[in-house]
Short mmCIF file of C-alpha atoms and ligand atoms in Angstrom, two decimals:
data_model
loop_
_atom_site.label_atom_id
_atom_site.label_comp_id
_atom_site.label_asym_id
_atom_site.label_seq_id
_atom_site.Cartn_x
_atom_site.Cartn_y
_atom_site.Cartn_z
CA UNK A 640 19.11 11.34 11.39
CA UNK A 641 17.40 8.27 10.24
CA UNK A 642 15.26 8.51 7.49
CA UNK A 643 11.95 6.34 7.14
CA UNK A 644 9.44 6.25 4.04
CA UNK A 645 6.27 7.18 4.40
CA UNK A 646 3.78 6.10 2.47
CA UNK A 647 -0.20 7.68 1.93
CA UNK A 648 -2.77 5.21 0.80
CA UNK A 649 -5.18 7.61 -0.82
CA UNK A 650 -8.79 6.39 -1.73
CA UNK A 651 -8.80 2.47 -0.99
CA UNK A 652 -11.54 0.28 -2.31
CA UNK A 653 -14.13 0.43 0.53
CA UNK A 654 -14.89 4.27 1.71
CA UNK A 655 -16.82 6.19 -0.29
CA UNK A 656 -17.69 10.31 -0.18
CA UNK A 657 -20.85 8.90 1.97
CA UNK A 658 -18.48 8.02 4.62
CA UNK A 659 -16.09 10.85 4.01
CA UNK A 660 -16.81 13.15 1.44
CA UNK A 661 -12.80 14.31 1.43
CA UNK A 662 -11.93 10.70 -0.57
CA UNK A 663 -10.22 11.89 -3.36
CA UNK A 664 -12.13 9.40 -6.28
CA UNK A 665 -11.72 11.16 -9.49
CA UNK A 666 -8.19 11.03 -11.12
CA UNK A 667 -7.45 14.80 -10.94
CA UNK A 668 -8.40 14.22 -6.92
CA UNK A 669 -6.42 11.48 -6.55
CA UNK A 670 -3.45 13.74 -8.33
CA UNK A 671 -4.28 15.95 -6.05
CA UNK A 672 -4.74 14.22 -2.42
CA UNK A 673 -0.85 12.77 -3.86
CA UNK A 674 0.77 15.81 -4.49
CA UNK A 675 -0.93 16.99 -0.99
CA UNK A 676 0.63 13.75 0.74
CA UNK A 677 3.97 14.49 -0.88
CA UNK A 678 4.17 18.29 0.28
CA UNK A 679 3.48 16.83 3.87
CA UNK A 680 6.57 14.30 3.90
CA UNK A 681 4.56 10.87 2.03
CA UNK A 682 7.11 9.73 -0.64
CA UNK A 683 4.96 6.91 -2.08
CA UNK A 684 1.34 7.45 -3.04
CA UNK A 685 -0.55 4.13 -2.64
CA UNK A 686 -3.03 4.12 -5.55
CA UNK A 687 -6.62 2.73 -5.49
CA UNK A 688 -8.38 4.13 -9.06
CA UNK A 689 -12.33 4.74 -8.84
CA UNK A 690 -14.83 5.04 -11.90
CA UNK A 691 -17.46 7.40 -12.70
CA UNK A 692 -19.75 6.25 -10.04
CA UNK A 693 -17.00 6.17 -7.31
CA UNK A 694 -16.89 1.82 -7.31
CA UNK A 695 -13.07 0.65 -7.24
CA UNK A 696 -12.34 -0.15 -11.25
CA UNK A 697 -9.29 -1.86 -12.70
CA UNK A 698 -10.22 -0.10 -16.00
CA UNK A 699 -6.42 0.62 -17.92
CA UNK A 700 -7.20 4.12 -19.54
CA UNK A 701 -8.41 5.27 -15.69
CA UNK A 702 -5.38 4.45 -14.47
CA UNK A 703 -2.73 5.25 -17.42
CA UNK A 704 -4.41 9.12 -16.68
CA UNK A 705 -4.35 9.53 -12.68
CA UNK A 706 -0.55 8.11 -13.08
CA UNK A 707 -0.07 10.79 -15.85
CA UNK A 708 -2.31 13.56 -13.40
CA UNK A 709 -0.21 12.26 -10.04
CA UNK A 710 3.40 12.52 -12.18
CA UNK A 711 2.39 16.27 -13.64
CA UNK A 712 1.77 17.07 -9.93
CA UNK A 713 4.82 16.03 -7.66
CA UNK A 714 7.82 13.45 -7.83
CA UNK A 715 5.91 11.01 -5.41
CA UNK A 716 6.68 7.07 -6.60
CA UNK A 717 3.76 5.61 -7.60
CA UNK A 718 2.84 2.33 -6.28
CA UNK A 719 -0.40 1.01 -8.07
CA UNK A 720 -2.81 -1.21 -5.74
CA UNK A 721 -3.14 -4.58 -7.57
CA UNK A 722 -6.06 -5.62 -4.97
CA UNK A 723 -8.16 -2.93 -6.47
CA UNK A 724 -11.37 -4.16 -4.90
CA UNK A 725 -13.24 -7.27 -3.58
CA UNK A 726 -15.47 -7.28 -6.42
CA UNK A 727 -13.12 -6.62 -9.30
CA UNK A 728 -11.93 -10.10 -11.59
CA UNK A 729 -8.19 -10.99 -10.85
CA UNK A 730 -7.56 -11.13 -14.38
CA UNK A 731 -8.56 -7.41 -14.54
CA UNK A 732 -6.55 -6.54 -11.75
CA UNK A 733 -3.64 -8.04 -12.92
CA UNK A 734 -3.52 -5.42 -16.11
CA UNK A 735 -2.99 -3.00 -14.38
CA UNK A 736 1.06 -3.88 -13.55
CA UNK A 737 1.15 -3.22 -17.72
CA UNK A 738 0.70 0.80 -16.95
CA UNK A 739 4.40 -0.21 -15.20
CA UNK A 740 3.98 1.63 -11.89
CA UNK A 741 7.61 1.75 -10.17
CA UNK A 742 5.55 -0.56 -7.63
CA UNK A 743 2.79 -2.42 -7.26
CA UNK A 744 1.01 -4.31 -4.42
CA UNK A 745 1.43 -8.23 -4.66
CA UNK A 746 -1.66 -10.19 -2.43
CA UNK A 747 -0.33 -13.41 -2.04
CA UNK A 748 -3.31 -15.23 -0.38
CA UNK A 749 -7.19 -15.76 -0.50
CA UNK A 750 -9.04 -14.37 2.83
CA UNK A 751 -12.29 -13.32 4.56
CA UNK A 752 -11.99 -9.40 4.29
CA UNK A 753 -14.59 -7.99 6.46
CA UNK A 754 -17.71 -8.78 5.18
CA UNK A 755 -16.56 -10.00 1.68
CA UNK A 756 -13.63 -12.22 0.47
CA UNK A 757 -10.91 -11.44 -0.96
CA UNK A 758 -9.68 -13.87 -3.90
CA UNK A 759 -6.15 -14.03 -4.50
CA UNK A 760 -5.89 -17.69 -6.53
CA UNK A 761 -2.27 -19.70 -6.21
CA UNK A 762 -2.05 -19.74 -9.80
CA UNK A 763 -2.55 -16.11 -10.64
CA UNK A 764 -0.62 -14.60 -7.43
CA UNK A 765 2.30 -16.79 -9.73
CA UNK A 766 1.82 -15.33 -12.75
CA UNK A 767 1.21 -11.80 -11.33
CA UNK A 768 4.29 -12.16 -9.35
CA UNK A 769 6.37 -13.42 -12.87
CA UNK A 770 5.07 -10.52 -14.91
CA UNK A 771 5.90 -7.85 -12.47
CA UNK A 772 9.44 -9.42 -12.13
CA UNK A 773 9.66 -9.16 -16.25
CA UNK A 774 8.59 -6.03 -16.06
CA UNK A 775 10.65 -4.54 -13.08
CA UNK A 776 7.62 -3.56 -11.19
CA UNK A 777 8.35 -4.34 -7.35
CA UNK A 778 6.32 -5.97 -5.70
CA UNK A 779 4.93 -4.62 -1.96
CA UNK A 780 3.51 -7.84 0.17
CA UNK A 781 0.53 -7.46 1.58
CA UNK A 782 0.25 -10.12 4.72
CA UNK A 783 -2.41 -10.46 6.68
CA UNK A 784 -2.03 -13.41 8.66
CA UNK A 785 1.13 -15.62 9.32
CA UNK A 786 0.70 -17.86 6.67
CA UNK A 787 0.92 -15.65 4.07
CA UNK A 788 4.38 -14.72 5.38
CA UNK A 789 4.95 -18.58 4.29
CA UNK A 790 3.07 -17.78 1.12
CA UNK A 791 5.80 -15.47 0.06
CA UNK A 792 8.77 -17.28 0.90
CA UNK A 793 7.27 -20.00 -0.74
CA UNK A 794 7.55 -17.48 -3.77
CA UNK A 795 10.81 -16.23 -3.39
CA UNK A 796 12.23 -19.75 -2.97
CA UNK A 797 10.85 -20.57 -6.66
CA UNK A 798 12.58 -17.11 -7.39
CA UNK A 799 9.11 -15.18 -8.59
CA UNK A 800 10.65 -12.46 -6.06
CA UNK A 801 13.64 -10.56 -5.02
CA UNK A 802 15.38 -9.29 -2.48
CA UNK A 803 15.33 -7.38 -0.08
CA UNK A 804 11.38 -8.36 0.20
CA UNK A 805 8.86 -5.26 0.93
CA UNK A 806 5.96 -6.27 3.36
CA UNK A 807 2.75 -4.04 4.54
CA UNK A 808 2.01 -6.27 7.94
CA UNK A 809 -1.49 -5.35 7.73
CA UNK A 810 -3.35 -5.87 10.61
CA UNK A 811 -7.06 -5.24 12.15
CA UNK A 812 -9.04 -6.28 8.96
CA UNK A 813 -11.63 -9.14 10.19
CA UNK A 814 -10.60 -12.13 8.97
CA UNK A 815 -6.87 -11.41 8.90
CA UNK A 816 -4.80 -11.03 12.27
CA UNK A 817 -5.60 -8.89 14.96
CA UNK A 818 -4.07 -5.12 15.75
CA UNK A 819 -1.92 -6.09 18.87
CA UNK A 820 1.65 -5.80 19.56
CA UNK A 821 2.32 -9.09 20.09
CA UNK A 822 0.91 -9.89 16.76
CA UNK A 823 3.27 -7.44 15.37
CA UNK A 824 6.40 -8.19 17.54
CA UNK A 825 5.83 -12.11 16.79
CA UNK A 826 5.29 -11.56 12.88
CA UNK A 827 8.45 -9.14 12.56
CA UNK A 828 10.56 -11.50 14.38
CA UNK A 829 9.73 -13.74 11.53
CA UNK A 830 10.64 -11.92 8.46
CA UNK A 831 13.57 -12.60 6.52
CA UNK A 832 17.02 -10.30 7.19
CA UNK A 833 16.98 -6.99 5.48
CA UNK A 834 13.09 -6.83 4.78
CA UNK A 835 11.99 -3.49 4.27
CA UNK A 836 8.44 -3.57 6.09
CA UNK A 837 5.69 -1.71 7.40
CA UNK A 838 2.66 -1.81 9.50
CA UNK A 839 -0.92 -0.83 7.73
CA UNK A 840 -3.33 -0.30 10.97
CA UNK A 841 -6.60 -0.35 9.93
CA UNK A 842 -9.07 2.41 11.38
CA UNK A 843 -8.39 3.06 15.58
CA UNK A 844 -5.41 0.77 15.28
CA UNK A 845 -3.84 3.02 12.40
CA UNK A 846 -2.31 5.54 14.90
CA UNK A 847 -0.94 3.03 17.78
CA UNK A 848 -0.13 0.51 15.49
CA UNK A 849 1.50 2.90 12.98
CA UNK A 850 3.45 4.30 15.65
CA UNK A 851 4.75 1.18 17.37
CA UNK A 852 6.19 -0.20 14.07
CA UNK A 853 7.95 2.82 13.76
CA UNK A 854 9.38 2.79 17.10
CA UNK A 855 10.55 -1.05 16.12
CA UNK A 856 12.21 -0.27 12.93
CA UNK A 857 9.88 -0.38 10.52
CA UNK A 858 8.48 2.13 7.91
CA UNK A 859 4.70 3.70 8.02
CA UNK A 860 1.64 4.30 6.23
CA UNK A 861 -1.60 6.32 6.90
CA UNK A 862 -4.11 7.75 4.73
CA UNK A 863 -8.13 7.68 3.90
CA UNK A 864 -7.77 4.15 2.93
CA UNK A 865 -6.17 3.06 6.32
CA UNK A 866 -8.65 5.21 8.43
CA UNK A 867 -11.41 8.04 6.98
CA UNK A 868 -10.98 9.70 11.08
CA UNK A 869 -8.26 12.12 12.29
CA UNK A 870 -9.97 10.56 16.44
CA UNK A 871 -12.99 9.31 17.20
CA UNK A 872 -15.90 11.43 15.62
CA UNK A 873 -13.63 13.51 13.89
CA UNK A 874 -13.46 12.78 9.54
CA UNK A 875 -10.19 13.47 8.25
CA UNK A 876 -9.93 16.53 5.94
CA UNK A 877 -7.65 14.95 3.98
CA UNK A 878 -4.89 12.71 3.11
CA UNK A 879 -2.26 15.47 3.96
CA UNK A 880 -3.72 16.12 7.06
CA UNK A 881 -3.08 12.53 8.43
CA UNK A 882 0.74 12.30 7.04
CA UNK A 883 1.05 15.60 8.83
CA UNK A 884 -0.32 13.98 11.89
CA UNK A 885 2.46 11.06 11.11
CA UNK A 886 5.46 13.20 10.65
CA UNK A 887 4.66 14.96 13.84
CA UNK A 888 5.24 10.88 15.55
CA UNK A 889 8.29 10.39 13.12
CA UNK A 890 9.99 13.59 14.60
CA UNK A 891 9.27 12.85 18.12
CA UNK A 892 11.04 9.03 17.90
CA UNK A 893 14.16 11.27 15.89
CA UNK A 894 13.74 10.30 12.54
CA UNK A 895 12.90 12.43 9.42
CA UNK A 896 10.84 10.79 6.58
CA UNK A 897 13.05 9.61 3.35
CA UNK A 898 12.34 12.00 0.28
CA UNK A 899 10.91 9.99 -2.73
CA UNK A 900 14.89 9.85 -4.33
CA UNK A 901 15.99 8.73 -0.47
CA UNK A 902 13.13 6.04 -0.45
CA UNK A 903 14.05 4.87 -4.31
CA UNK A 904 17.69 4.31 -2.78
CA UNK A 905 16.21 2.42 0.24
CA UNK A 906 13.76 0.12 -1.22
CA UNK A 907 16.69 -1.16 -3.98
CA UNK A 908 13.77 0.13 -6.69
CA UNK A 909 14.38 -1.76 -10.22
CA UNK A 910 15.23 1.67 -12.36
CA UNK A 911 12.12 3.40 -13.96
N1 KMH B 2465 -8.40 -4.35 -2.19
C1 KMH B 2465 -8.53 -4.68 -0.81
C2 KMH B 2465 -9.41 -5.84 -0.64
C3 KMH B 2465 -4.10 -3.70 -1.90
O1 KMH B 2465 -4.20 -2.51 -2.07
O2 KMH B 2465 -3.39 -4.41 -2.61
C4 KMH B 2465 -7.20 -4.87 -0.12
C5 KMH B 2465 -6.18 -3.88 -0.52
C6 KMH B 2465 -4.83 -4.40 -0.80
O3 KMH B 2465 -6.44 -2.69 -0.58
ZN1 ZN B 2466 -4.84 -0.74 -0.95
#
């Protein structure tokens, strides 16, 4: 059967335990919402790090200890969020690739992001991209609109990436494309041969959208970052809960998600 990787974005910078008290925030949570995602079939952990007072932090000895918590708990790979949060300094954010996650999340354009922005400056998206190459650090795209998909081929073709490229199509954040499958067939048709990619849905569109991509090919993602509701009215309990809820929709199209080894394999991972 074909195997697909799942992936379980576990905090995210915007929800706080006001919108669902279930975010995992602290490090031993976080350890433990991955470890939770990884007994349910995630085999990456996509990792947003919180301080004291629950704001999203880019702060080194935070994150050096949930990666240490998260790799006592479970063989999930570890892919470190380099977006952090809208108010964090890039410089900051870019740090964080020196813990030397197995991946980390490359934003490769400036944007509206709901009601903030989200600055991702030419110059350091260049140098963010070079040090993670140095450091064998694989980079997942984060695209949120067409031209970014240009952004990053504009990067690979002055050779700051590899292939095969990793996308997250993310879709449904205002000010970034809409959640509609023509959005998704039209930027898929687009990427370059032997992509690995996935869909990120945000919120309502996590479950359709999640599950069309699937049905198309790609790979999947779901977690409290993507949406803090299992349905309408009804909070997640946890990060498991909504992989569970995705293998259930992996199953049904026949395929079986990819253990972390399997997904290592897949995604042509640098060695640790
Ligand atoms: N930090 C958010 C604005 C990422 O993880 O790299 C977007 C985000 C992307 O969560
Ligand atoms: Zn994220």
């Amino acid at each position: 059967m074909a195997k697909v990787i799942l992936t379980a974005a576990l905090t995210g910078p915007i929800a706080t335990k006001a919108d669902n008290p279930n975010l995992p925030t602290s490090p031993e949570e976080i350890a433990a919402a991955a470890k939770g995602a990884w007994e349910a079939g995630a085999a990456i952990a996509h990792v947003h790090l919180r301080d004291a007072q629950g704001r999203p932090t880019a702060n080194l000895d935070i994150a050096r200890r949930t990666v240490e918590l998260i790799r006592e708990s479970c063989p999930i790979l570890i892919q470190l969020s380099t977006g952090v949060g809208l108010d964090v300094a890039y410089e900051e954010r870019m740090q964080l690739v020196e813990t030397r996650p197995r991946m980390a999340t490359l934003n490769v354009c400036s944007m509206t992001f709901g009601a903030g922005e989200f600055l991702n400056p030419p110059a350091g998206v260049r140098r963010l991209a070079a040090r993670m190459r140095e450091l064998g650090v694989k980079p997942e795209l984060e695209v949120y609109d067409t031209g970014h998909l240009d952004m990053a081929l504009q990067l690979l073709h002055e050779g700051l990436l590899e292939e095969p490229l990793q996308f997250s199509v993310v879709m449904g954040v205002r000010g970034g494309m809409a959640a509609t499958p023509e959005n998704l067939v039209a930027f898929v048709q687009r990427l370059p041969k032997g992509s690995v990619w996935q869909v990120i849905g945000i919120a309502r569109a996590n479950l359709p959208m999640t599950a069309i991509g699937l049905a198309m090919g790609g790979n999947a993602r779901t977690g409290l970052e993507d949406t803090i509701t299992l349905r309408k009215g009804e909070l997640a309990s946890s990060n498991g809960q909504l992989v569970e809820r995705l293998v259930g929709v992996v199953r049904a199209l026949d395929l079986e998600p990819a253990t972390p080894e399997e997904a290592e394999q897949m995604l042509s991972l640098p060695p640790a």
